[in-house]
């Protein structure tokens, strides 16, 4: 019986790891897509922020991105819109670290899946992608909470919930 329980636990852990890898890959794909669009059209960030706020959500933030390179890109894109000395795309090019210039060139030269669409369709695509990215992250957080709460339940400790902050974060 113990070997059987251990084998089932190992299978559950393996399935959990596969689910996490898949959601991580999905999140990274959305992050890359959003950054690819914003390095081409930095001004769309303002439109995106307005739409997010109108929907009762917070503006796009560095914390929406897990990958450090994409965090650097989004920070510089935000800064490019806050300054008045250069055009945003020139600012981006001048401020991007040397080690990321190859990534920038790749992002700018890769064709968008929706390249033949009008700007409005691309803007809608950007908004949809950010919303999907956030949904993936919320679902990932909920999965983690479920897993952690199941562990607490198995240990028989349901008195004080140490994951209360996480629950509030993902439900508000």
CSV table of C-alpha atoms in Angstrom, one decimal:
chain,number,residue,atom,x,y,z
A,1,UNK,CA,0.0,0.0,0.0
A,2,UNK,CA,2.8,2.4,0.8
A,3,UNK,CA,4.6,1.7,-2.5
A,4,UNK,CA,1.4,2.3,-4.3
A,5,UNK,CA,0.8,5.6,-2.5
A,6,UNK,CA,4.4,6.7,-3.3
A,7,UNK,CA,4.0,5.8,-7.0
A,8,UNK,CA,0.7,7.7,-7.2
A,9,UNK,CA,2.4,10.7,-5.5
A,10,UNK,CA,5.3,10.6,-7.9
A,11,UNK,CA,2.9,10.5,-10.9
A,12,UNK,CA,1.0,13.5,-9.4
A,13,UNK,CA,4.3,15.4,-9.1
A,14,UNK,CA,5.3,14.5,-12.7
A,15,UNK,CA,1.9,15.7,-14.0
A,16,UNK,CA,2.2,18.9,-11.9
A,17,UNK,CA,5.7,19.6,-13.4
A,18,UNK,CA,4.3,19.1,-17.0
A,19,UNK,CA,1.4,21.4,-16.3
A,20,UNK,CA,3.8,24.1,-14.8
A,21,UNK,CA,6.1,23.8,-17.9
A,22,UNK,CA,3.2,24.2,-20.2
A,23,UNK,CA,1.8,27.3,-18.5
A,24,UNK,CA,5.3,28.7,-18.2
A,25,UNK,CA,5.8,28.2,-21.9
A,26,UNK,CA,2.4,29.7,-22.7
A,27,UNK,CA,3.2,32.8,-20.5
A,28,UNK,CA,6.6,33.3,-22.1
A,29,UNK,CA,5.0,33.1,-25.5
A,30,UNK,CA,2.4,35.8,-24.6
A,31,UNK,CA,5.2,37.9,-23.0
A,32,UNK,CA,7.3,37.7,-26.2
A,33,UNK,CA,4.3,38.5,-28.4
A,34,UNK,CA,3.4,41.5,-26.3
A,35,UNK,CA,7.0,42.8,-26.3
A,36,UNK,CA,7.3,42.2,-30.1
A,37,UNK,CA,4.2,44.4,-30.7
A,38,UNK,CA,5.3,47.1,-28.3
A,39,UNK,CA,8.8,47.5,-29.6
A,40,UNK,CA,7.3,48.1,-33.0
A,41,UNK,CA,4.6,50.4,-31.7
A,42,UNK,CA,5.5,51.8,-28.3
A,43,UNK,CA,2.6,54.3,-28.3
A,44,UNK,CA,0.2,51.3,-28.1
A,45,UNK,CA,1.2,51.0,-24.5
A,46,UNK,CA,-0.9,54.1,-23.7
A,47,UNK,CA,-3.9,52.6,-25.5
A,48,UNK,CA,-3.4,49.3,-23.7
A,49,UNK,CA,-3.3,51.0,-20.3
A,50,UNK,CA,-6.5,52.9,-21.0
A,51,UNK,CA,-8.3,49.8,-22.0
A,52,UNK,CA,-7.0,47.8,-19.0
A,53,UNK,CA,-8.0,50.7,-16.6
A,54,UNK,CA,-11.4,50.9,-18.2
A,55,UNK,CA,-11.9,47.2,-17.5
A,56,UNK,CA,-11.0,47.9,-13.9
A,57,UNK,CA,-7.5,46.3,-14.2
A,58,UNK,CA,-4.2,47.8,-13.4
A,59,UNK,CA,-1.9,49.3,-16.0
A,60,UNK,CA,0.7,47.1,-17.7
A,61,UNK,CA,3.6,46.7,-15.3
A,62,UNK,CA,7.0,45.2,-15.2
A,63,UNK,CA,5.6,42.5,-12.9
A,64,UNK,CA,3.4,41.3,-15.7
A,65,UNK,CA,6.6,39.8,-17.2
A,66,UNK,CA,8.6,37.0,-15.7
A,67,UNK,CA,11.5,37.0,-18.2
A,68,UNK,CA,14.2,39.6,-17.2
A,69,UNK,CA,14.9,40.6,-20.8
A,70,UNK,CA,11.2,41.4,-21.3
A,71,UNK,CA,11.1,43.4,-18.1
A,72,UNK,CA,14.0,45.5,-19.4
A,73,UNK,CA,12.2,46.1,-22.6
A,74,UNK,CA,8.9,47.1,-21.0
A,75,UNK,CA,10.7,49.5,-18.6
A,76,UNK,CA,12.5,51.2,-21.5
A,77,UNK,CA,9.3,51.3,-23.5
A,78,UNK,CA,7.6,53.0,-20.6
A,79,UNK,CA,10.4,55.5,-20.2
A,80,UNK,CA,10.3,56.2,-23.9
A,81,UNK,CA,6.8,57.4,-23.5
A,82,UNK,CA,7.6,59.5,-20.5
A,83,UNK,CA,10.3,61.6,-22.2
A,84,UNK,CA,10.0,64.2,-24.9
A,85,UNK,CA,13.5,64.5,-26.3
A,86,UNK,CA,13.3,61.6,-28.8
A,87,UNK,CA,10.8,59.5,-30.7
A,88,UNK,CA,9.9,56.4,-28.6
A,89,UNK,CA,11.5,54.0,-31.1
A,90,UNK,CA,14.7,56.0,-31.2
A,91,UNK,CA,14.8,56.2,-27.4
A,92,UNK,CA,14.3,52.5,-27.2
A,93,UNK,CA,17.2,51.9,-29.6
A,94,UNK,CA,19.5,54.2,-27.7
A,95,UNK,CA,18.7,52.9,-24.2
A,96,UNK,CA,18.6,49.2,-24.8
A,97,UNK,CA,21.6,47.4,-23.4
A,98,UNK,CA,24.1,46.1,-26.0
A,99,UNK,CA,23.5,42.5,-25.1
A,100,UNK,CA,19.8,43.0,-25.9
A,101,UNK,CA,20.2,44.7,-29.3
A,102,UNK,CA,20.3,41.4,-31.1
A,103,UNK,CA,17.0,40.4,-29.4
A,104,UNK,CA,15.5,43.8,-30.3
A,105,UNK,CA,16.5,43.4,-33.9
A,106,UNK,CA,15.0,39.9,-34.0
A,107,UNK,CA,11.8,41.1,-32.4
A,108,UNK,CA,11.5,44.0,-34.9
A,109,UNK,CA,12.4,41.9,-37.9
A,110,UNK,CA,10.3,38.8,-37.2
A,111,UNK,CA,7.0,39.0,-39.0
A,112,UNK,CA,3.9,39.3,-36.9
A,113,UNK,CA,1.4,36.6,-37.4
A,114,UNK,CA,-1.1,39.3,-37.9
A,115,UNK,CA,1.1,41.6,-40.1
A,116,UNK,CA,-1.5,42.0,-42.8
A,117,UNK,CA,-4.1,43.3,-40.3
A,118,UNK,CA,-4.9,46.9,-39.7
A,119,UNK,CA,-3.4,48.7,-36.7
A,120,UNK,CA,-6.7,48.5,-34.9
A,121,UNK,CA,-6.7,44.7,-35.2
A,122,UNK,CA,-3.1,44.6,-33.9
A,123,UNK,CA,-4.0,46.8,-31.0
A,124,UNK,CA,-6.9,44.5,-30.1
A,125,UNK,CA,-4.5,41.6,-30.4
A,126,UNK,CA,-2.1,43.3,-28.0
A,127,UNK,CA,-4.9,43.9,-25.5
A,128,UNK,CA,-6.1,40.3,-25.8
A,129,UNK,CA,-2.6,38.9,-25.4
A,130,UNK,CA,-2.0,40.9,-22.2
A,131,UNK,CA,-5.4,39.7,-20.8
A,132,UNK,CA,-4.5,36.1,-21.7
A,133,UNK,CA,-1.1,36.5,-20.1
A,134,UNK,CA,-2.7,37.7,-16.9
A,135,UNK,CA,-5.2,34.9,-17.0
A,136,UNK,CA,-2.5,32.3,-17.4
A,137,UNK,CA,-0.7,33.8,-14.4
A,138,UNK,CA,-3.8,33.8,-12.3
A,139,UNK,CA,-4.6,30.2,-13.2
A,140,UNK,CA,-1.0,29.3,-12.4
A,141,UNK,CA,-1.3,31.0,-9.0
A,142,UNK,CA,-4.6,29.3,-8.3
A,143,UNK,CA,-3.0,25.9,-9.2
A,144,UNK,CA,-0.2,26.6,-6.8
A,145,UNK,CA,-2.6,27.6,-4.0
A,146,UNK,CA,-4.7,24.5,-4.6
A,147,UNK,CA,-1.6,22.3,-4.4
A,148,UNK,CA,-0.4,24.0,-1.2
A,149,UNK,CA,-3.8,23.8,0.4
A,150,UNK,CA,-4.0,20.1,-0.4
A,151,UNK,CA,-0.6,19.6,1.3
A,152,UNK,CA,-1.9,21.5,4.4
A,153,UNK,CA,-5.1,19.3,4.3
A,154,UNK,CA,-3.0,16.2,4.1
A,155,UNK,CA,-0.9,17.4,7.1
A,156,UNK,CA,-4.1,18.0,9.0
A,157,UNK,CA,-3.3,21.7,9.6
A,158,UNK,CA,-6.3,23.7,8.6
A,159,UNK,CA,-6.2,26.2,11.5
A,160,UNK,CA,-4.2,29.2,10.3
A,161,UNK,CA,-4.0,29.6,6.5
A,162,UNK,CA,-0.5,30.9,5.6
A,163,UNK,CA,-1.6,31.4,2.0
A,164,UNK,CA,-4.3,33.9,2.8
A,165,UNK,CA,-2.4,36.7,1.1
A,166,UNK,CA,-2.1,34.7,-2.1
A,167,UNK,CA,-5.8,33.9,-2.0
A,168,UNK,CA,-6.7,37.5,-1.7
A,169,UNK,CA,-4.2,38.5,-4.5
A,170,UNK,CA,-5.8,36.1,-7.0
A,171,UNK,CA,-9.4,36.7,-6.1
A,172,UNK,CA,-9.5,40.5,-6.1
